[in-house]
mmCIF file of C-alpha atoms and ligand atoms in Angstrom:
data_model
loop_
_atom_site.group_PDB
_atom_site.id
_atom_site.type_symbol
_atom_site.label_atom_id
_atom_site.label_comp_id
_atom_site.label_asym_id
_atom_site.label_seq_id
_atom_site.Cartn_x
_atom_site.Cartn_y
_atom_site.Cartn_z
ATOM 1 C CA UNK A 1 5.784 53.169 -3.286
ATOM 2 C CA UNK A 2 7.689 52.480 -6.676
ATOM 3 C CA UNK A 3 9.656 56.056 -6.861
ATOM 4 C CA UNK A 4 11.039 54.947 -3.592
ATOM 5 C CA UNK A 5 12.015 51.451 -4.333
ATOM 6 C CA UNK A 6 13.598 53.229 -7.472
ATOM 7 C CA UNK A 7 15.491 55.761 -4.763
ATOM 8 C CA UNK A 8 16.755 53.057 -2.713
ATOM 9 C CA UNK A 9 18.112 51.109 -5.407
ATOM 10 C CA UNK A 10 19.623 54.201 -7.092
ATOM 11 C CA UNK A 11 21.428 54.814 -3.973
ATOM 12 C CA UNK A 12 22.730 51.266 -2.939
ATOM 13 C CA UNK A 13 24.148 50.535 -6.481
ATOM 14 C CA UNK A 14 25.423 54.065 -6.742
ATOM 15 C CA UNK A 15 27.079 53.483 -2.958
ATOM 16 C CA UNK A 16 28.305 50.075 -4.145
ATOM 17 C CA UNK A 17 30.477 51.748 -7.193
ATOM 18 C CA UNK A 18 31.797 54.211 -5.472
ATOM 19 C CA UNK A 19 32.636 51.565 -2.674
ATOM 20 C CA UNK A 20 34.061 49.736 -5.905
ATOM 21 C CA UNK A 21 36.581 52.453 -7.369
ATOM 22 C CA UNK A 22 37.653 53.308 -3.942
ATOM 23 C CA UNK A 23 38.962 49.847 -2.859
ATOM 24 C CA UNK A 24 40.329 49.315 -7.051
ATOM 25 C CA UNK A 25 42.232 52.739 -6.470
ATOM 26 C CA UNK A 26 43.508 51.550 -3.195
ATOM 27 C CA UNK A 27 44.927 48.169 -3.330
ATOM 28 C CA UNK A 28 46.619 48.751 0.477
ATOM 29 C CA UNK A 29 43.816 49.332 1.635
ATOM 30 C CA UNK A 30 43.272 46.358 3.568
ATOM 31 C CA UNK A 31 40.201 46.674 5.785
ATOM 32 C CA UNK A 32 38.249 46.300 2.746
ATOM 33 C CA UNK A 33 40.787 43.565 0.477
ATOM 34 C CA UNK A 34 40.699 41.316 3.025
ATOM 35 C CA UNK A 35 37.272 40.723 2.418
ATOM 36 C CA UNK A 36 38.767 39.452 -0.932
ATOM 37 C CA UNK A 37 41.641 38.036 -0.532
ATOM 38 C CA UNK A 38 41.004 36.283 3.251
ATOM 39 C CA UNK A 39 39.293 32.847 1.153
ATOM 40 C CA UNK A 40 42.439 32.348 -1.029
ATOM 41 C CA UNK A 41 45.083 33.422 2.243
ATOM 42 C CA UNK A 42 43.490 31.042 4.351
ATOM 43 C CA UNK A 43 43.390 28.374 1.143
ATOM 44 C CA UNK A 44 46.876 28.469 0.491
ATOM 45 C CA UNK A 45 48.187 28.107 4.249
ATOM 46 C CA UNK A 46 51.131 26.724 4.433
ATOM 47 C CA UNK A 47 49.577 23.800 6.922
ATOM 48 C CA UNK A 48 46.991 21.557 3.802
ATOM 49 C CA UNK A 49 45.776 19.838 7.432
ATOM 50 C CA UNK A 50 44.003 23.648 7.815
ATOM 51 C CA UNK A 51 46.124 23.534 10.645
ATOM 52 C CA UNK A 52 47.967 26.785 11.899
ATOM 53 C CA UNK A 53 51.540 26.968 10.714
ATOM 54 C CA UNK A 54 53.315 26.276 14.094
ATOM 55 C CA UNK A 55 56.108 24.115 14.920
ATOM 56 C CA UNK A 56 59.235 23.930 12.450
ATOM 57 C CA UNK A 57 60.531 26.226 10.790
ATOM 58 C CA UNK A 58 60.326 26.335 6.483
ATOM 59 C CA UNK A 59 63.778 25.187 5.385
ATOM 60 C CA UNK A 60 65.816 27.815 3.223
ATOM 61 C CA UNK A 61 64.834 27.666 -0.245
ATOM 62 C CA UNK A 62 65.987 30.228 -3.077
ATOM 63 C CA UNK A 63 64.257 30.322 -5.970
ATOM 64 C CA UNK A 64 61.487 27.720 -4.822
ATOM 65 C CA UNK A 65 64.357 24.810 -4.623
ATOM 66 C CA UNK A 66 65.668 24.079 -0.845
ATOM 67 C CA UNK A 67 69.522 24.867 -0.333
ATOM 68 C CA UNK A 68 72.019 22.676 0.015
ATOM 69 C CA UNK A 69 74.467 23.744 2.897
ATOM 70 C CA UNK A 70 77.163 21.458 1.791
ATOM 71 C CA UNK A 71 77.073 23.011 -1.555
ATOM 72 C CA UNK A 72 75.146 26.205 -2.233
ATOM 73 C CA UNK A 73 74.463 27.356 -6.247
ATOM 74 C CA UNK A 74 76.778 30.665 -7.503
ATOM 75 C CA UNK A 75 73.496 32.613 -7.378
ATOM 76 C CA UNK A 76 71.541 30.941 -4.320
ATOM 77 C CA UNK A 77 69.776 33.900 -2.545
ATOM 78 C CA UNK A 78 69.772 33.578 1.268
ATOM 79 C CA UNK A 79 66.660 34.950 3.407
ATOM 80 C CA UNK A 80 65.365 37.889 1.988
ATOM 81 C CA UNK A 81 66.745 41.377 1.561
ATOM 82 C CA UNK A 82 64.331 43.040 -0.423
ATOM 83 C CA UNK A 83 60.685 42.419 -0.416
ATOM 84 C CA UNK A 84 59.857 41.368 -4.131
ATOM 85 C CA UNK A 85 61.920 38.306 -2.732
ATOM 86 C CA UNK A 86 59.026 37.046 -0.557
ATOM 87 C CA UNK A 87 57.596 34.303 -1.796
ATOM 88 C CA UNK A 88 54.119 35.067 -3.384
ATOM 89 C CA UNK A 89 52.751 33.439 -0.642
ATOM 90 C CA UNK A 90 54.178 36.492 1.526
ATOM 91 C CA UNK A 91 53.270 39.080 -0.478
ATOM 92 C CA UNK A 92 49.011 37.818 0.001
ATOM 93 C CA UNK A 93 49.506 37.557 3.232
ATOM 94 C CA UNK A 94 50.193 40.857 3.515
ATOM 95 C CA UNK A 95 47.603 42.314 1.571
ATOM 96 C CA UNK A 96 45.261 40.321 3.178
ATOM 97 C CA UNK A 97 45.929 41.638 7.062
ATOM 98 C CA UNK A 98 42.814 42.991 8.322
ATOM 99 C CA UNK A 99 44.112 45.070 10.666
ATOM 100 C CA UNK A 100 41.990 43.446 13.497
ATOM 101 C CA UNK A 101 44.789 44.038 16.139
ATOM 102 C CA UNK A 102 44.708 40.232 17.587
ATOM 103 C CA UNK A 103 48.013 39.491 16.936
ATOM 104 C CA UNK A 104 49.086 42.831 18.182
ATOM 105 C CA UNK A 105 47.380 42.380 21.684
ATOM 106 C CA UNK A 106 48.627 38.756 22.269
ATOM 107 C CA UNK A 107 52.392 39.641 21.476
ATOM 108 C CA UNK A 108 54.779 39.167 24.521
ATOM 109 C CA UNK A 109 56.852 41.891 22.967
ATOM 110 C CA UNK A 110 54.828 44.377 22.011
ATOM 111 C CA UNK A 111 52.531 43.827 25.908
ATOM 112 C CA UNK A 112 56.838 44.412 27.499
ATOM 113 C CA UNK A 113 57.295 47.480 25.818
ATOM 114 C CA UNK A 114 59.173 46.292 23.355
ATOM 115 C CA UNK A 115 58.578 48.139 19.555
ATOM 116 C CA UNK A 116 57.455 45.201 17.624
ATOM 117 C CA UNK A 117 53.789 45.045 16.861
ATOM 118 C CA UNK A 118 52.889 42.038 14.140
ATOM 119 C CA UNK A 119 50.355 44.212 13.083
ATOM 120 C CA UNK A 120 52.253 46.762 12.208
ATOM 121 C CA UNK A 121 55.187 44.689 11.187
ATOM 122 C CA UNK A 122 52.836 43.087 8.570
ATOM 123 C CA UNK A 123 51.148 46.671 7.340
ATOM 124 C CA UNK A 124 54.896 48.470 6.911
ATOM 125 C CA UNK A 125 55.897 45.463 4.804
ATOM 126 C CA UNK A 126 52.199 46.272 2.667
ATOM 127 C CA UNK A 127 52.367 49.367 2.126
ATOM 128 C CA UNK A 128 56.001 49.316 1.150
ATOM 129 C CA UNK A 129 55.530 46.251 -0.938
ATOM 130 C CA UNK A 130 52.632 48.411 -2.531
ATOM 131 C CA UNK A 131 54.147 51.447 -3.218
ATOM 132 C CA UNK A 132 57.375 49.793 -4.661
ATOM 133 C CA UNK A 133 55.283 48.004 -7.389
ATOM 134 C CA UNK A 134 54.757 50.246 -10.118
ATOM 135 C CA UNK A 135 58.959 50.394 -10.234
ATOM 136 C CA UNK A 136 59.067 46.085 -9.984
ATOM 137 C CA UNK A 137 56.227 45.942 -12.364
ATOM 138 C CA UNK A 138 58.681 48.289 -14.879
ATOM 139 C CA UNK A 139 60.952 45.822 -14.226
ATOM 140 C CA UNK A 140 63.386 47.572 -11.716
ATOM 141 C CA UNK A 141 65.073 45.675 -9.128
ATOM 142 C CA UNK A 142 68.645 44.878 -7.688
ATOM 143 C CA UNK A 143 70.934 42.198 -9.005
ATOM 144 C CA UNK A 144 73.069 40.576 -6.020
ATOM 145 C CA UNK A 145 75.671 43.531 -6.585
ATOM 146 C CA UNK A 146 73.570 46.118 -6.152
ATOM 147 C CA UNK A 147 73.489 47.600 -9.444
ATOM 148 C CA UNK A 148 70.150 48.567 -11.260
ATOM 149 C CA UNK A 149 68.511 45.577 -13.550
ATOM 150 C CA UNK A 150 66.537 47.687 -15.555
ATOM 151 C CA UNK A 151 67.663 50.617 -18.136
ATOM 152 C CA UNK A 152 66.803 54.322 -17.994
ATOM 153 C CA UNK A 153 64.073 53.884 -20.480
ATOM 154 C CA UNK A 154 62.335 50.987 -18.951
ATOM 155 C CA UNK A 155 61.982 53.172 -15.374
ATOM 156 C CA UNK A 156 61.352 56.631 -17.074
ATOM 157 C CA UNK A 157 57.506 56.513 -16.119
ATOM 158 C CA UNK A 158 57.901 55.314 -13.016
ATOM 159 C CA UNK A 159 56.699 58.116 -10.924
ATOM 160 C CA UNK A 160 59.011 59.537 -8.247
ATOM 161 C CA UNK A 161 57.115 58.381 -5.165
ATOM 162 C CA UNK A 162 58.024 54.513 -6.394
ATOM 163 C CA UNK A 163 61.753 55.154 -6.864
ATOM 164 C CA UNK A 164 61.767 56.446 -3.746
ATOM 165 C CA UNK A 165 60.488 53.536 -2.259
ATOM 166 C CA UNK A 166 62.711 51.220 -3.912
ATOM 167 C CA UNK A 167 65.482 53.212 -2.222
ATOM 168 C CA UNK A 168 64.581 52.382 1.351
ATOM 169 C CA UNK A 169 66.498 48.983 2.841
ATOM 170 C CA UNK A 170 63.722 46.635 3.734
ATOM 171 C CA UNK A 171 65.771 46.192 7.217
ATOM 172 C CA UNK A 172 66.966 50.075 8.359
ATOM 173 C CA UNK A 173 66.407 52.507 11.576
ATOM 174 C CA UNK A 174 64.523 55.638 11.384
ATOM 175 C CA UNK A 175 67.585 57.284 10.173
ATOM 176 C CA UNK A 176 68.472 55.154 7.418
ATOM 177 C CA UNK A 177 64.716 55.550 6.167
ATOM 178 C CA UNK A 178 64.529 51.721 6.551
ATOM 179 C CA UNK A 179 61.005 49.935 6.422
ATOM 180 C CA UNK A 180 61.586 47.744 9.071
ATOM 181 C CA UNK A 181 63.748 48.191 12.044
ATOM 182 C CA UNK A 182 66.560 46.175 13.047
ATOM 183 C CA UNK A 183 65.053 46.580 17.092
ATOM 184 C CA UNK A 184 61.237 45.415 15.598
ATOM 185 C CA UNK A 185 62.746 42.159 13.473
ATOM 186 C CA UNK A 186 65.290 41.352 16.411
ATOM 187 C CA UNK A 187 62.551 42.108 19.214
ATOM 188 C CA UNK A 188 60.000 38.922 17.631
ATOM 189 C CA UNK A 189 60.852 35.529 19.950
ATOM 190 C CA UNK A 190 58.884 33.645 17.578
ATOM 191 C CA UNK A 191 56.354 32.280 20.753
ATOM 192 C CA UNK A 192 53.883 32.215 17.598
ATOM 193 C CA UNK A 193 51.009 33.565 19.469
ATOM 194 C CA UNK A 194 50.422 36.175 15.791
ATOM 195 C CA UNK A 195 50.120 33.074 14.174
ATOM 196 C CA UNK A 196 47.870 31.186 16.004
ATOM 197 C CA UNK A 197 45.665 34.589 17.174
ATOM 198 C CA UNK A 198 45.652 35.828 13.466
ATOM 199 C CA UNK A 199 41.415 35.371 11.782
ATOM 200 C CA UNK A 200 43.371 35.127 8.138
ATOM 201 C CA UNK A 201 46.320 32.980 8.449
ATOM 202 C CA UNK A 202 48.851 35.370 7.921
ATOM 203 C CA UNK A 203 52.185 33.028 9.015
ATOM 204 C CA UNK A 204 54.466 36.241 10.282
ATOM 205 C CA UNK A 205 57.233 33.951 12.073
ATOM 206 C CA UNK A 206 57.791 32.352 8.113
ATOM 207 C CA UNK A 207 58.838 36.350 7.009
ATOM 208 C CA UNK A 208 60.335 37.728 10.144
ATOM 209 C CA UNK A 209 62.804 34.174 9.934
ATOM 210 C CA UNK A 210 63.664 35.077 6.345
ATOM 211 C CA UNK A 211 65.049 38.477 6.548
ATOM 212 C CA UNK A 212 66.480 37.944 9.798
ATOM 213 C CA UNK A 213 68.264 34.748 7.395
ATOM 214 C CA UNK A 214 69.623 37.162 5.452
ATOM 215 C CA UNK A 215 70.958 39.671 7.955
ATOM 216 C CA UNK A 216 72.576 37.059 9.700
ATOM 217 C CA UNK A 217 74.280 35.453 6.819
ATOM 218 C CA UNK A 218 74.978 37.922 4.774
ATOM 219 C CA UNK A 219 75.170 41.599 6.651
ATOM 220 C CA UNK A 220 76.464 39.772 9.677
ATOM 221 C CA UNK A 221 74.090 42.361 11.380
ATOM 222 C CA UNK A 222 72.390 40.917 14.510
ATOM 223 C CA UNK A 223 72.361 42.119 18.265
ATOM 224 C CA UNK A 224 75.323 41.580 20.129
ATOM 225 C CA UNK A 225 74.365 38.934 22.966
ATOM 226 C CA UNK A 226 73.173 36.868 20.219
ATOM 227 C CA UNK A 227 76.516 36.602 18.295
ATOM 228 C CA UNK A 228 77.998 35.583 21.805
ATOM 229 C CA UNK A 229 74.847 33.032 21.792
ATOM 230 C CA UNK A 230 75.933 31.953 17.881
ATOM 231 C CA UNK A 231 80.111 31.356 18.956
ATOM 232 C CA UNK A 232 78.901 29.479 21.949
ATOM 233 C CA UNK A 233 76.803 26.658 19.833
ATOM 234 C CA UNK A 234 79.968 26.862 17.021
ATOM 235 C CA UNK A 235 82.535 26.632 19.847
ATOM 236 C CA UNK A 236 81.069 24.482 22.306
ATOM 237 C CA UNK A 237 77.787 23.326 21.141
ATOM 238 C CA UNK A 238 75.600 25.086 23.326
ATOM 239 C CA UNK A 239 74.633 28.795 24.490
ATOM 240 C CA UNK A 240 76.541 29.403 27.357
ATOM 241 C CA UNK A 241 79.971 28.123 25.971
ATOM 242 C CA UNK A 242 80.327 25.920 28.824
ATOM 243 C CA UNK A 243 82.617 22.644 28.775
ATOM 244 C CA UNK A 244 80.921 19.489 27.120
ATOM 245 C CA UNK A 245 81.630 17.053 30.660
ATOM 246 C CA UNK A 246 79.894 19.800 32.713
ATOM 247 C CA UNK A 247 76.731 17.968 30.920
ATOM 248 C CA UNK A 248 76.605 14.878 32.912
ATOM 249 C CA UNK A 249 77.394 17.394 36.168
ATOM 250 C CA UNK A 250 73.217 16.935 37.154
ATOM 251 C CA UNK A 251 74.201 13.038 36.688
ATOM 252 C CA UNK A 252 75.716 13.509 40.649
ATOM 253 C CA UNK A 253 73.107 14.627 42.210
ATOM 254 C CA UNK A 254 70.486 11.861 42.108
ATOM 255 C CA UNK A 255 70.552 9.094 43.725
ATOM 256 C CA UNK A 256 70.999 5.977 40.969
ATOM 257 C CA UNK A 257 72.887 5.075 37.911
ATOM 258 C CA UNK A 258 72.270 7.187 34.661
ATOM 259 C CA UNK A 259 73.743 4.829 31.653
ATOM 260 C CA UNK A 260 75.506 7.238 28.975
ATOM 261 C CA UNK A 261 75.472 5.961 25.794
ATOM 262 C CA UNK A 262 79.142 5.472 24.424
ATOM 263 C CA UNK A 263 80.457 4.741 28.336
ATOM 264 C CA UNK A 264 77.916 2.410 29.918
ATOM 265 C CA UNK A 265 76.337 1.313 27.123
ATOM 266 C CA UNK A 266 77.665 0.194 23.720
ATOM 267 C CA UNK A 267 74.510 1.101 21.747
ATOM 268 C CA UNK A 268 70.907 1.902 22.528
ATOM 269 C CA UNK A 269 69.959 -1.906 21.800
ATOM 270 C CA UNK A 270 69.641 -2.593 25.421
ATOM 271 C CA UNK A 271 67.597 0.393 26.929
ATOM 272 C CA UNK A 272 63.996 1.410 25.960
ATOM 273 C CA UNK A 273 64.418 5.567 25.635
ATOM 274 C CA UNK A 274 67.173 7.323 24.780
ATOM 275 C CA UNK A 275 66.579 10.523 27.606
ATOM 276 C CA UNK A 276 67.450 13.640 25.542
ATOM 277 C CA UNK A 277 68.021 16.381 27.746
ATOM 278 C CA UNK A 278 69.179 19.327 26.084
ATOM 279 C CA UNK A 279 70.983 21.942 26.737
ATOM 280 C CA UNK A 280 69.076 23.831 29.450
ATOM 281 C CA UNK A 281 68.345 20.784 30.979
ATOM 282 C CA UNK A 282 71.431 20.028 31.519
ATOM 283 C CA UNK A 283 73.205 22.872 31.927
ATOM 284 C CA UNK A 284 71.024 25.382 33.570
ATOM 285 C CA UNK A 285 70.360 25.124 37.420
ATOM 286 C CA UNK A 286 66.462 25.690 37.046
ATOM 287 C CA UNK A 287 65.775 23.350 34.144
ATOM 288 C CA UNK A 288 68.540 20.807 35.415
ATOM 289 C CA UNK A 289 65.440 20.491 38.659
ATOM 290 C CA UNK A 290 62.957 19.439 36.175
ATOM 291 C CA UNK A 291 65.237 16.147 34.643
ATOM 292 C CA UNK A 292 66.386 15.015 37.295
ATOM 293 C CA UNK A 293 62.313 14.806 38.709
ATOM 294 C CA UNK A 294 61.897 13.411 34.910
ATOM 295 C CA UNK A 295 65.469 11.149 35.476
ATOM 296 C CA UNK A 296 63.439 10.130 38.822
ATOM 297 C CA UNK A 297 59.925 9.521 37.437
ATOM 298 C CA UNK A 298 61.438 6.977 34.588
ATOM 299 C CA UNK A 299 63.643 5.618 37.506
ATOM 300 C CA UNK A 300 60.876 5.076 39.533
ATOM 301 C CA UNK A 301 58.057 3.488 36.828
ATOM 302 C CA UNK A 302 61.107 0.936 35.836
ATOM 303 C CA UNK A 303 61.707 2.491 31.951
ATOM 304 C CA UNK A 304 65.023 1.261 31.136
ATOM 305 C CA UNK A 305 66.440 4.481 29.525
ATOM 306 C CA UNK A 306 70.215 6.282 28.424
ATOM 307 C CA UNK A 307 71.414 9.793 27.935
ATOM 308 C CA UNK A 308 73.906 10.980 25.930
ATOM 309 C CA UNK A 309 75.877 12.705 28.110
ATOM 310 C CA UNK A 310 78.820 14.887 26.621
ATOM 311 C CA UNK A 311 78.107 13.551 23.022
ATOM 312 C CA UNK A 312 74.821 16.106 22.735
ATOM 313 C CA UNK A 313 74.897 19.190 21.921
ATOM 314 C CA UNK A 314 72.696 21.735 20.996
ATOM 315 C CA UNK A 315 69.058 21.368 18.876
ATOM 316 C CA UNK A 316 70.496 24.621 16.854
ATOM 317 C CA UNK A 317 67.013 25.526 17.302
ATOM 318 C CA UNK A 318 68.156 28.628 18.726
ATOM 319 C CA UNK A 319 70.262 29.481 16.026
ATOM 320 C CA UNK A 320 67.440 28.664 13.472
ATOM 321 C CA UNK A 321 65.150 31.208 15.176
ATOM 322 C CA UNK A 322 68.118 33.913 15.033
ATOM 323 C CA UNK A 323 68.042 32.778 11.022
ATOM 324 C CA UNK A 324 71.595 30.618 11.497
ATOM 325 C CA UNK A 325 70.255 28.137 9.380
ATOM 326 C CA UNK A 326 73.578 26.483 8.444
ATOM 327 C CA UNK A 327 74.430 26.166 12.138
ATOM 328 C CA UNK A 328 71.465 24.440 13.048
ATOM 329 C CA UNK A 329 71.663 21.882 10.432
ATOM 330 C CA UNK A 330 75.437 21.302 11.311
ATOM 331 C CA UNK A 331 74.824 20.458 15.163
ATOM 332 C CA UNK A 332 71.368 18.482 14.061
ATOM 333 C CA UNK A 333 73.886 16.555 11.609
ATOM 334 C CA UNK A 334 76.433 16.246 14.528
ATOM 335 C CA UNK A 335 73.577 15.630 16.718
ATOM 336 C CA UNK A 336 72.275 12.395 14.224
ATOM 337 C CA UNK A 337 76.004 11.472 13.551
ATOM 338 C CA UNK A 338 76.649 10.943 17.467
HETATM 339 S S1 SF4 B 1 55.876 35.255 16.773
HETATM 340 FE FE1 SF4 B 1 57.107 36.816 17.279
HETATM 341 S S2 SF4 B 1 55.573 38.849 16.776
HETATM 342 FE FE2 SF4 B 1 54.574 36.701 17.087
HETATM 343 S S3 SF4 B 1 53.387 37.107 18.837
HETATM 344 FE FE3 SF4 B 1 55.338 36.081 19.102
HETATM 345 S S4 SF4 B 1 56.978 37.952 19.790
HETATM 346 FE FE4 SF4 B 1 55.394 38.690 18.828
HETATM 347 S S1 SF4 B 2 45.983 39.543 13.216
HETATM 348 FE FE1 SF4 B 2 46.218 39.130 11.264
HETATM 349 S S2 SF4 B 2 44.656 40.261 10.255
HETATM 350 FE FE2 SF4 B 2 44.579 41.111 12.470
HETATM 351 S S3 SF4 B 2 46.322 42.539 12.364
HETATM 352 FE FE3 SF4 B 2 46.757 40.798 13.006
HETATM 353 S S4 SF4 B 2 48.295 39.696 11.420
HETATM 354 FE FE4 SF4 B 2 46.574 41.330 10.257
#
């Protein structure tokens, strides 16, 4: 019996050692590494309250500081164009993925045949970060003009595979040997199902939007439909490019008066609530039905309310989710001022 115990203990210790060696040599083995990384990743999640990282997007930062779009610094970096520009939390997120696939099974893009799988996206970023790591650890990296920062002497011991990985664009097609295909990047609806489902609290949307920010603001590379929408938001303050006076058309379709601030009312002191109708609510046929029904309910309940009418602009939410943070800020400020 004693010898049997020795045998079982030897096999167990031997297996544990082999497992530790395999895991140590394969730092991108998420299935094993999440056992160590899940706890810190959940601990350092964006919401200190313990809630999932949904709701408002993170403000744009450069070097950890929020960017002031009215007077951006010369060396401010907009968005992410290289894997090392993700925050340390981003890199921790990528390494923690258990490859369980819960995010993928809930993703509306994946379930409607789009090329985006949040699981594969996170795994691609992880594999790329780990493969590029020897180059970065040797001091490698590109400056803002795309020039190599490290000397040939510094990079002489870096394996050829790591040097080749460093040449891959973060966003690029298969032909360009990109890490993330543009079609993958632009398929995300930012619905948040992946963030909600992830058992180790990976915050996919923050990383997707950071990559979009660089594409939109520096490369001006986005789908043509998005370009039309952004132009309409800039010029007309709504995604469809409709005239401002059309925002009030729905008020003619209800049989009671809806006061408009600035036209019927001097200011908001005379009413209890400002009813924010929004672009879709004011301009899109199906959403207009909801707007009218809600206004009717308020009217029947005797609630005093007013709308902004033609003065309100898009909240800029869609621009923000596409990565155009300055346009979001601009529209937001204009709404606050009016
Ligand atoms: S946020 Fe994007 S990646 Fe995540 S489930 Fe929704 S569409 Fe898919
Ligand atoms: S749900 Fe989270 S852990 Fe699971 S595959 Fe998706 S990103 Fe990885």
